[in-house]
Coordinates of C-alpha atoms in Angstrom, one line a residue:
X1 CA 0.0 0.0 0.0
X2 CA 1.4 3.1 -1.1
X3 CA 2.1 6.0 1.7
X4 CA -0.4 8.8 2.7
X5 CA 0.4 12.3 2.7
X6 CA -0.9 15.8 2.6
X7 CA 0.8 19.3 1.4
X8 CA -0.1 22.5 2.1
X9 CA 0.4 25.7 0.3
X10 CA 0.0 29.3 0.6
X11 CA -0.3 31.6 -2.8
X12 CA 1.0 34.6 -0.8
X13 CA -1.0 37.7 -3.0
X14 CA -1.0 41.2 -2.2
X15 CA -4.9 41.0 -2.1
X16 CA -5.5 37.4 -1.0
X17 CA -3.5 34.4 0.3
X18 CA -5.1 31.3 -1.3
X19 CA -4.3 28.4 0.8
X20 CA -4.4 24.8 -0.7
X21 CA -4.7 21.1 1.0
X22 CA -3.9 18.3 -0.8
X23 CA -4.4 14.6 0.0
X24 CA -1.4 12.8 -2.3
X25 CA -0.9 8.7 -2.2
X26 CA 1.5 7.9 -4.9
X27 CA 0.8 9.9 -8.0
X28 CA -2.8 10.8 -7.2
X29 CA -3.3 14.3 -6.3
X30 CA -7.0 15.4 -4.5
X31 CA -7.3 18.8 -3.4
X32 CA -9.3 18.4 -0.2
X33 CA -9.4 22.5 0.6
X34 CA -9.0 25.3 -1.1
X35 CA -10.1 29.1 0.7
X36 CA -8.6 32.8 -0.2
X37 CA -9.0 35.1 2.5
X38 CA -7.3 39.0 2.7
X39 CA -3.9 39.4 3.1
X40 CA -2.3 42.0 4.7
X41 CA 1.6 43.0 5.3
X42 CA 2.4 42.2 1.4
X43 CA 2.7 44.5 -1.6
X44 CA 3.6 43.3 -5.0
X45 CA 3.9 40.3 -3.9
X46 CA 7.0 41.3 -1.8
X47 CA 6.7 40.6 2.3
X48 CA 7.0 43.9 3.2
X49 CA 5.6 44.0 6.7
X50 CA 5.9 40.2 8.6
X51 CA 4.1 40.6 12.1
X52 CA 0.9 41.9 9.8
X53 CA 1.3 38.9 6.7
X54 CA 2.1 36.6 10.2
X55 CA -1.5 37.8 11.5
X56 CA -3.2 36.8 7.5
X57 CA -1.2 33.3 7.2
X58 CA -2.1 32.4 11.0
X59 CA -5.9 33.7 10.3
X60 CA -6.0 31.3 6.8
X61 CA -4.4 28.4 8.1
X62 CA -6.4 28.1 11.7
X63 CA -9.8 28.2 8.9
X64 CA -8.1 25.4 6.7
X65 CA -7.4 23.5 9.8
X66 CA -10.6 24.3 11.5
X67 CA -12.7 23.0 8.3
X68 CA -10.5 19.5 7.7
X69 CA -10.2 18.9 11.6
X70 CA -6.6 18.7 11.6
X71 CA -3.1 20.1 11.7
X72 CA -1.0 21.8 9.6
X73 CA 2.5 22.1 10.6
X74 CA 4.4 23.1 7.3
X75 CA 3.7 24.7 4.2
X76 CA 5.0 25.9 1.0
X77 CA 5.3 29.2 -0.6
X78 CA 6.2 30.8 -3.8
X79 CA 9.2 33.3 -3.6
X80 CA 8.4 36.7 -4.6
X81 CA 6.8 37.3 -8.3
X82 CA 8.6 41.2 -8.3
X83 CA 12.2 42.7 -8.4
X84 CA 13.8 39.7 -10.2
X85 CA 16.5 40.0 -12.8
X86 CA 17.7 37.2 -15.3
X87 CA 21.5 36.8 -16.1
X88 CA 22.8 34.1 -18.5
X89 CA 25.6 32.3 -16.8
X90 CA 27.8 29.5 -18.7
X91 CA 29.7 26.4 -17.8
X92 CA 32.6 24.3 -18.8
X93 CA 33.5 21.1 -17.6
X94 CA 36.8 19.5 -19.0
X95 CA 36.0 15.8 -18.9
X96 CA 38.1 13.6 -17.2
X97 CA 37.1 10.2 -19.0
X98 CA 36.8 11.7 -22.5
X99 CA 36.6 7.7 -24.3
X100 CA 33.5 7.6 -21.6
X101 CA 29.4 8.8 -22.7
X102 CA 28.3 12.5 -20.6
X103 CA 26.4 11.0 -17.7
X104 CA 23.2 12.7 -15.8
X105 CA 25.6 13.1 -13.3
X106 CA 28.0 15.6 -14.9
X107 CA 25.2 17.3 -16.1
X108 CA 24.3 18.3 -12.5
X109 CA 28.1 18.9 -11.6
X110 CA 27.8 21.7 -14.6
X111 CA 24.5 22.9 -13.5
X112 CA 26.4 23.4 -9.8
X113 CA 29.2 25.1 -11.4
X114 CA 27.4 27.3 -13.2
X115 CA 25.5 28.4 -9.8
X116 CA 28.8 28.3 -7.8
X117 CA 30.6 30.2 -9.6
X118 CA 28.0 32.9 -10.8
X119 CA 29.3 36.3 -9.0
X120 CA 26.4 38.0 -7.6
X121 CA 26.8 42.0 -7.5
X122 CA 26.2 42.3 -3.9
X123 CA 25.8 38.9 -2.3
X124 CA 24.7 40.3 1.2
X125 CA 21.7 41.6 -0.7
X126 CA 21.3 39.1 -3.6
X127 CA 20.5 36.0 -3.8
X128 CA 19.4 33.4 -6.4
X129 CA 15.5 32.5 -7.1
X130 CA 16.4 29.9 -10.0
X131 CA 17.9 28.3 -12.7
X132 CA 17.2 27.0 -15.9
X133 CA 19.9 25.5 -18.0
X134 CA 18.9 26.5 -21.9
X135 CA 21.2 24.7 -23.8
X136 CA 24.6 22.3 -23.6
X137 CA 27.5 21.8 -26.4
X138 CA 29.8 19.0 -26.5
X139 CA 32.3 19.7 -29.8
X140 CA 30.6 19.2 -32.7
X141 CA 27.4 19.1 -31.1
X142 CA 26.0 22.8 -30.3
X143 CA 22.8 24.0 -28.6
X144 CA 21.2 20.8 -27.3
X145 CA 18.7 19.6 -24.4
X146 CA 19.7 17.9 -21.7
X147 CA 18.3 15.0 -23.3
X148 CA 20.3 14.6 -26.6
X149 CA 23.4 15.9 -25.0
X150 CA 23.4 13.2 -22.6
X151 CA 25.0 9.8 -23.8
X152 CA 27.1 11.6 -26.1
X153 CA 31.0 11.1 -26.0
X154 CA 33.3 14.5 -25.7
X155 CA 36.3 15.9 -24.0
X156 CA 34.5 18.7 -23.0
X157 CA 31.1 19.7 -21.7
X158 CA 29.5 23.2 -21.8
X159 CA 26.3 25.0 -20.9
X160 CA 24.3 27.5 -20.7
X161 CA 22.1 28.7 -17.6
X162 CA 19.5 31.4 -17.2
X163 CA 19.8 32.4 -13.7
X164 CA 16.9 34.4 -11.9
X165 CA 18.6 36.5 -8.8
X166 CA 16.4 38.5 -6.4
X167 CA 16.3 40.3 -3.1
X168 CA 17.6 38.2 -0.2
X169 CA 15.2 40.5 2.1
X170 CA 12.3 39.3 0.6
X171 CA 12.7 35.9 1.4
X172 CA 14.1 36.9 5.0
X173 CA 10.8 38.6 5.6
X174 CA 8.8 35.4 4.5
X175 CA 11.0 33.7 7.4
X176 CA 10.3 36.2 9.7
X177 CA 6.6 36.0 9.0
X178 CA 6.9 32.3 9.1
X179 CA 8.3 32.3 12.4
X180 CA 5.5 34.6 13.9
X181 CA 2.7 32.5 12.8
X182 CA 4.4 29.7 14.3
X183 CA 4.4 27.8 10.7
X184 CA 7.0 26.0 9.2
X185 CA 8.3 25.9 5.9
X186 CA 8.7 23.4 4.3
X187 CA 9.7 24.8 0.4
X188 CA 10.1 27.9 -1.6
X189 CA 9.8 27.8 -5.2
X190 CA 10.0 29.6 -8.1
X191 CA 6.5 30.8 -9.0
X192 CA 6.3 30.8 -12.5
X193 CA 7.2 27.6 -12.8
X194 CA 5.0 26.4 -10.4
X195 CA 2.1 28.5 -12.7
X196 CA 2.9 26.8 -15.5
X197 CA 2.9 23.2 -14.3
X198 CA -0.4 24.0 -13.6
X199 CA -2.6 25.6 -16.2
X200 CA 0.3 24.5 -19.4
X201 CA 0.2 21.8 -21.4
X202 CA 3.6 20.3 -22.5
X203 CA 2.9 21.0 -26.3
X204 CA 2.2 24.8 -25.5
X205 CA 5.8 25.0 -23.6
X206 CA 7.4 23.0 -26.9
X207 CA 5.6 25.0 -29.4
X208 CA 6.4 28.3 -27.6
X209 CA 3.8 30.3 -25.5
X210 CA 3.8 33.6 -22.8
X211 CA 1.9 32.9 -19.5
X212 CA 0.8 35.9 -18.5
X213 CA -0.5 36.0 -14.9
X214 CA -2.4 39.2 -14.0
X215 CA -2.7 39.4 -10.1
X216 CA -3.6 42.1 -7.9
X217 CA -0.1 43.7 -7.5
X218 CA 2.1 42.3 -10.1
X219 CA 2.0 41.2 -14.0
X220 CA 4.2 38.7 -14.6
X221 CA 5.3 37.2 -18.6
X222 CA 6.8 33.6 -18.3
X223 CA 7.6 32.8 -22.2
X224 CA 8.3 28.7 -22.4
X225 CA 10.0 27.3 -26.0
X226 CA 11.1 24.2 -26.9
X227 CA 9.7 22.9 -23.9
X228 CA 12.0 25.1 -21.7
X229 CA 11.5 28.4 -19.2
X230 CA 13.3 31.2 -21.6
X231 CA 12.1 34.6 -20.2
X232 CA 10.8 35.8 -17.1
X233 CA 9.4 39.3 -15.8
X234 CA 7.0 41.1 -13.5
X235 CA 6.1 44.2 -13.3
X236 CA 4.6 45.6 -10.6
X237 CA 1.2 46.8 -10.9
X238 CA -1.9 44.6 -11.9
X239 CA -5.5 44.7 -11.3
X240 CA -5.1 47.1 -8.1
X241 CA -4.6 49.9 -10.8
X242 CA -7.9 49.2 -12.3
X243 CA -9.7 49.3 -8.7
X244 CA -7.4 52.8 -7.4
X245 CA -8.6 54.5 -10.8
X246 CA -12.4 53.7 -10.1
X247 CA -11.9 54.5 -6.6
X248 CA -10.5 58.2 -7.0
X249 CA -12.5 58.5 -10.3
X250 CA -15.8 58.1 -9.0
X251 CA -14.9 58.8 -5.0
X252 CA -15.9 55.4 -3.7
X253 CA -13.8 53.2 -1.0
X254 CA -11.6 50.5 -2.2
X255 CA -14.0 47.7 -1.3
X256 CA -16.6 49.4 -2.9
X257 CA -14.6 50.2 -6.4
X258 CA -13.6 46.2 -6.5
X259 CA -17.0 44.8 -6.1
X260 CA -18.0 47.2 -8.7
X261 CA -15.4 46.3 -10.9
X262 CA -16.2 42.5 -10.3
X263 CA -20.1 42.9 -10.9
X264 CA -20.1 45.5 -14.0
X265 CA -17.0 45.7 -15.0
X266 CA -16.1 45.4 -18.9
X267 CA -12.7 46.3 -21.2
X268 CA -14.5 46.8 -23.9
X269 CA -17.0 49.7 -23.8
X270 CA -17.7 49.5 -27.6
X271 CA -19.0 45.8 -26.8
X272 CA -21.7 46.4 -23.7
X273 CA -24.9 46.4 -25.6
X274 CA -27.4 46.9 -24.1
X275 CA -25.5 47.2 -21.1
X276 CA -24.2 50.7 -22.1
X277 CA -27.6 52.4 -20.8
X278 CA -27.8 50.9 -17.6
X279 CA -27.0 53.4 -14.6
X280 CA -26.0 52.1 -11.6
X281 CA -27.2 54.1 -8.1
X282 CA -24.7 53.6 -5.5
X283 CA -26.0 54.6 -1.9
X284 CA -24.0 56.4 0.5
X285 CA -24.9 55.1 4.2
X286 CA -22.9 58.1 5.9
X287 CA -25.0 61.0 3.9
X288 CA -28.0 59.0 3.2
X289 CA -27.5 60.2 -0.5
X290 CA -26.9 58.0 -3.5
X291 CA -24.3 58.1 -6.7
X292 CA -25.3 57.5 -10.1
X293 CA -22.9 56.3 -12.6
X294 CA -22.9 54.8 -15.9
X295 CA -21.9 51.4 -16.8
X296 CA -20.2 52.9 -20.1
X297 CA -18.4 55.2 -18.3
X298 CA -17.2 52.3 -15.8
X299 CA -15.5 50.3 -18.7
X300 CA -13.7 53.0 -20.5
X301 CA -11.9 53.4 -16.9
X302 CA -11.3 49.9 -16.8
X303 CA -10.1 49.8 -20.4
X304 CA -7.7 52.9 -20.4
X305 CA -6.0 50.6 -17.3
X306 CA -5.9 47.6 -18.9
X307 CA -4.6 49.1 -22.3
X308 CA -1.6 50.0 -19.8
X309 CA -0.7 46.2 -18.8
X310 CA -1.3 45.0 -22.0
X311 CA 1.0 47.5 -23.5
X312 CA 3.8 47.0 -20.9
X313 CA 3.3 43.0 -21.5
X314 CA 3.6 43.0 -24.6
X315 CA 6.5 45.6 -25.0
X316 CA 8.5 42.6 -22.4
X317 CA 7.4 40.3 -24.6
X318 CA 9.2 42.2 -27.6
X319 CA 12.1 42.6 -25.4
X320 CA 12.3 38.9 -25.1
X321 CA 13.3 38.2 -28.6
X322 CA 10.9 35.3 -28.6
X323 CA 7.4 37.8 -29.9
X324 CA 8.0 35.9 -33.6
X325 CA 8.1 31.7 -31.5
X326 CA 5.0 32.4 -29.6
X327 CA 3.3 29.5 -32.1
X328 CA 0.6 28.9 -29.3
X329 CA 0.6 32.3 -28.1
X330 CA -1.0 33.7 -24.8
X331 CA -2.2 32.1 -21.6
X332 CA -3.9 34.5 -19.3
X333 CA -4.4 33.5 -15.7
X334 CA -4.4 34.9 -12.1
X335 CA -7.0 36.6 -10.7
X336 CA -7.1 39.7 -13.0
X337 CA -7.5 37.7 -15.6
X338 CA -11.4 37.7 -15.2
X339 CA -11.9 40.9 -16.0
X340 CA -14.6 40.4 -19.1
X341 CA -13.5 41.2 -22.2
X342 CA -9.7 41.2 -20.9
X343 CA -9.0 37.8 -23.2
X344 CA -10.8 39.9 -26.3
X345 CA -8.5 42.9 -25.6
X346 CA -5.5 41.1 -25.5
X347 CA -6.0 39.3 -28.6
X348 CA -7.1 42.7 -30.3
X349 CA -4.1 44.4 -29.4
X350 CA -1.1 41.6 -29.9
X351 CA -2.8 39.3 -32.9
X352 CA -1.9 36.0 -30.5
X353 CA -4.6 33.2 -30.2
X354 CA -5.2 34.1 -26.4
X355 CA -7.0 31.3 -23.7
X356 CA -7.5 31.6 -20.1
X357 CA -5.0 29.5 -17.7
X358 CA -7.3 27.4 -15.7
X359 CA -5.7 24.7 -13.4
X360 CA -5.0 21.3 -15.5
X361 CA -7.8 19.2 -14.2
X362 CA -6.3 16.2 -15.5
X363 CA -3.6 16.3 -12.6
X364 CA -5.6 15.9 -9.8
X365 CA -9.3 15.3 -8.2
X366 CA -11.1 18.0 -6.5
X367 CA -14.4 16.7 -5.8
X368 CA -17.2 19.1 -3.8
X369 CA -13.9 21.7 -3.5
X370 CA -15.1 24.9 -4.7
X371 CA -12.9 27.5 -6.5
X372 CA -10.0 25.6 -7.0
X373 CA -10.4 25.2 -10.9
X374 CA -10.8 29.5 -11.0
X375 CA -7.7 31.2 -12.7
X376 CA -6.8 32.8 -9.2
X377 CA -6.2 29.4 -7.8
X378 CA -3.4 28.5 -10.5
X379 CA -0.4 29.5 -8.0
X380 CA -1.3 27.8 -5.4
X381 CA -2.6 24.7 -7.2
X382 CA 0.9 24.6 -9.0
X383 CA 2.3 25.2 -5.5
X384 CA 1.1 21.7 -5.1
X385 CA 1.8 20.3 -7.9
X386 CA 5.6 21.4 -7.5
X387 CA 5.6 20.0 -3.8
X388 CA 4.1 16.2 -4.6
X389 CA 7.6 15.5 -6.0
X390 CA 9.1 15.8 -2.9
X391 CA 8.7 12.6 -0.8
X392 CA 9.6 14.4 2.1
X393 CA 6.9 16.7 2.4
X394 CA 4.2 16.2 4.7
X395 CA 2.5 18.9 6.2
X396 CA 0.0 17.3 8.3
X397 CA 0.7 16.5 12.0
X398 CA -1.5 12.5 12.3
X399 CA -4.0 12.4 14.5
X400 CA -3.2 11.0 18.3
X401 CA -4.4 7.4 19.3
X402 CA -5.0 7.4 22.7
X403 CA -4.6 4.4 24.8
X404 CA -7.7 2.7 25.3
X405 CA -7.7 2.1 28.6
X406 CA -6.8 5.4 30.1
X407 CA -9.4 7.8 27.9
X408 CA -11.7 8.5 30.9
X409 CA -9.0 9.7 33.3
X410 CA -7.8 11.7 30.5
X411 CA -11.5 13.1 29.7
X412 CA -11.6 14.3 33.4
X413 CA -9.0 15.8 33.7
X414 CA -9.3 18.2 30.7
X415 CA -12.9 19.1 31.4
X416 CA -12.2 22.3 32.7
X417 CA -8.6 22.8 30.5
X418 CA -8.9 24.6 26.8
X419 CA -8.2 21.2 24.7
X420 CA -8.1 20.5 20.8
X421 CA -10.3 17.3 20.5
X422 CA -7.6 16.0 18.0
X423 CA -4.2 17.2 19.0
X424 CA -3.9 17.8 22.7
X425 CA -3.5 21.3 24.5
X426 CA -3.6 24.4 22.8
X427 CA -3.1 27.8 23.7
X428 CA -5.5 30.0 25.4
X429 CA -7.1 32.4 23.9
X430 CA -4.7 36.2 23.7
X431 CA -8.1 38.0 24.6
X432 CA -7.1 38.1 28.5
X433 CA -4.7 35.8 28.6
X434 CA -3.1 36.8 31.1
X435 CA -6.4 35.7 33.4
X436 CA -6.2 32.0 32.1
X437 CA -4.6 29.3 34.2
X438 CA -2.4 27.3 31.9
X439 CA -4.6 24.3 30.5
X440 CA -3.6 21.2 32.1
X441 CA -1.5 18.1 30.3
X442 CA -3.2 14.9 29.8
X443 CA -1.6 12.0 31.5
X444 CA -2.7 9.3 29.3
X445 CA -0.1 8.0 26.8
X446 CA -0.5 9.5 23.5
X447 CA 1.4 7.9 20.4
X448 CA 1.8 8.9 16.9
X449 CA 0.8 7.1 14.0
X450 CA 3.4 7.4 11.5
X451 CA 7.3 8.6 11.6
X452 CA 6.6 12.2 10.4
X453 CA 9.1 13.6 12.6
X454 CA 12.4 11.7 10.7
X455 CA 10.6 12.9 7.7
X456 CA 10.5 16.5 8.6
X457 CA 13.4 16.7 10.2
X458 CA 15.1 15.4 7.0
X459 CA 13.4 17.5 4.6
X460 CA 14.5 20.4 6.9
X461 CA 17.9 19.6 6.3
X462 CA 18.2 20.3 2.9
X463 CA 18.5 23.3 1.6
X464 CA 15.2 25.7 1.1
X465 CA 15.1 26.1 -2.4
X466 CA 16.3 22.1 -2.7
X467 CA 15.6 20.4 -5.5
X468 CA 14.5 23.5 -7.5
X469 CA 17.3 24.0 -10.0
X470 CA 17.1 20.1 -11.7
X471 CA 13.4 21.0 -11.7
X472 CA 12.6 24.5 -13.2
X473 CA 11.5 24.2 -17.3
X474 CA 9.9 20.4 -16.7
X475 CA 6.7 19.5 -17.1

């Protein structure tokens, strides 16, 4: 019988944090929760303030945990979308058993050279997101996969790596907020490639394609070809701009301008219809008074802003020198890409076949889970998806079995004591905590069901971003 386990991961947004369970046994994936609730302490998707992103991640997890009945004790995270540069960093290995065929091994020993030996501008504040190796020569062979170059014979061995290097506060500030909630981590990966094992197929990363994910504070362009990662940027504005223009334009409150946008909102005011008369009257409960204001007027807002992230996308995607390989051409997702019309717009503008990103169904079950096939759930659903290949990571505490014969002396003695039915003694509650006794222990044995703790403990060992180079540009 092949082991149980369950992952956890947090999409950490600068509107939301979308938090993901997973139940994984073997190659079956079944998302058994899946919740965004309002984040606060992040911008840009950059962990600006901890003790106030602490406050959001304890909030979502304690619902997650409180709606399974269990415990999560690790998660995993995306490092930040924004403020990341690419360099191209190359390799050469002289072979010391030239007669001999380039072995999967010395493939990785280039890959660590190439990381090794990459000099980082300012190391104390650098540090490096990712890699992707984009092509290796061996003599007469020149620009191949990994694949083809492998099992060749050659004195020498080169490559060529993409390396992605951003701020090395960032990721101490996910730590830090980490460590105040009280959560583990258990991985940090690269989010784009985590976003694309989830809503790409492997013919749209062969043929060449830009996933664009439109989230609240960033844009990001990920450009796949020949089945390999071959751009990345963000920039760092998204569908908050779209909301903060409604919001001054028309003097509402934020909350107000995003359900607005969400309900009525269109890019394309030339398409509305019949929906181009309607007026909407929005009441004022502080003056007792009411707003009127047009739906047509509402979308040529909404398109002037998203002409804007359009634009800047596909000026980066220019920039790329890949605009003229995009054979399968856009993938929106994220949750900006909703917006009605936005798709139309995009195709309008560039001439690309454009689809929305929706998580891959076909790699995993999520039965009676609802909004985990939306576009704002591709993150964190990849965030899964990136986290099943590590064996080591189980982010669910089992359940105590209690020794039969000593459950009533343990059910009187925590009457009176603040208890978890499942897990033992928690904390009281910080509303006057200083007036609570401490809860009482339970004397009664309790044992654990599996050996988690060797697991976690050897997970931890490893490095944070672990296995993430070998993994970056695969399917």
């Amino acid at each position: 019988m092949q082991d149980e386990r369950y992952v956890a991961s947090a999409d950490l947004g600068s509107g939301k944090i979308a938090i993901s369970v997973a139940k994984i046994v073997g190659d079956d994936i079944q998302i058994i929760y899946y919740k965004e609730t309002p984040s606060e302490g992040i911008r840009h998707s950059l962990v600006f303030n901890p003790k106030k992103a602490s406050d959001s991640l304890r909030l979502a997890v304690r619902e997650a945990e409180n709606e399974l009945n269990i415990k999560i004790r690790q998660i995993v995270v995306g490092l930040p979308r924004c403020d990341i540069h690419q360099e191209v960093a190359p390799a050469r290995l002289e072979r010391s058993e030239p007669d001999t065929c380039i072995t999967l091994e010395e493939i990785v020993a280039l890959k660590n050279m190439a990381l090794d030996d990459y000099p980082l501008q300012d190391a104390s504040k650098e540090e490096i997101y990712g890699a992707v190796a984009q092509s290796f020569s061996a003599e007469d062979l020149i620009n191949q996969t990994e694949d083809d170059i492998t099992g060749t014979i050659s004195d020498i061995l080169e490559g060529n790596f993409k390396i992605f290097v951003g701020s090395k506060s960032a990721i101490k500030n996910i730590n830090m907020m980490s460590t105040l909630a009280e959560i583990a981590l258990g991985r940090q990966y690269f989010v784009p490639d985590a976003v694309a094992k989830a809503v790409l197929t492997s013919g749209e990363m062969d043929n060449g394609v830009a996933l664009v994910e439109i989230g609240s504070g960033v844009t990001s362009l990920t450009i796949y070809h020949g089945g390999i990662l071959r751009y990345y940027y963000a920039i760092p504005f998204g569908g908050n701009i779209i909301t903060t223009d409604i919001k001054y334009e028309c003097g509402f409150k934020e909350a107000l301008a995003e359900n607005i946008k969400l309900a009525f909102g269109s890019c394309q005011p030339d398409k509305l219809q019949t929906m181009s008369d309607k007026i909407l009257q929005i009441n004022d409960e502080e003056s007792g008074g009411y707003e009127h204001l047009s739906v047509s007027y509402l979308s040529q807002i909404i398109n002037a802003r998203a002409q804007e992230i359009i634009e800047a996308i596909l000026f980066l995607i220019q920039e790329s020198g890949y605009a003229d390989k995009l054979r399968d051409g856009v993938v929106l997702t994220g949750g900006g890409a909703n917006l009605v019309g936005l798709s139309s717009l995009f195709k309008e503008m560039s001439g690309y076949c454009v689809r929305m990103g929706f998580p891959r169904i076909s790699k995993f079950c999520s039965a009676a889970c609802p909004g985990v096939g939306e576009t704002s759930a591709a993150a964190s659903i990849g965030l899964i998806l990136k986290a099943k290949e590590d064996k080591y990571i189980n982010c669910i505490e089992d359940r105590p079995v209690i020794v039969k014969d000593e459950e009533a002396e343990i059910e009187e003695e925590i009457k009176d004591s603040v208890f978890d039915k499942n897990y033992g003694v928690i904390e009281p509650s910080r509303e006057g905590e200083g007036n609570h006794k401490k809860p009482k222990k339970p004397k009664g044995k309790i044992t654990w069901g599996s050996k988690l703790a060797s697991k976690l403990s050897s997970a931890f060992e490893s490095s944070t971003l672990g296995n993430l180079y070998d993994e970056m540009g695969k399917e």
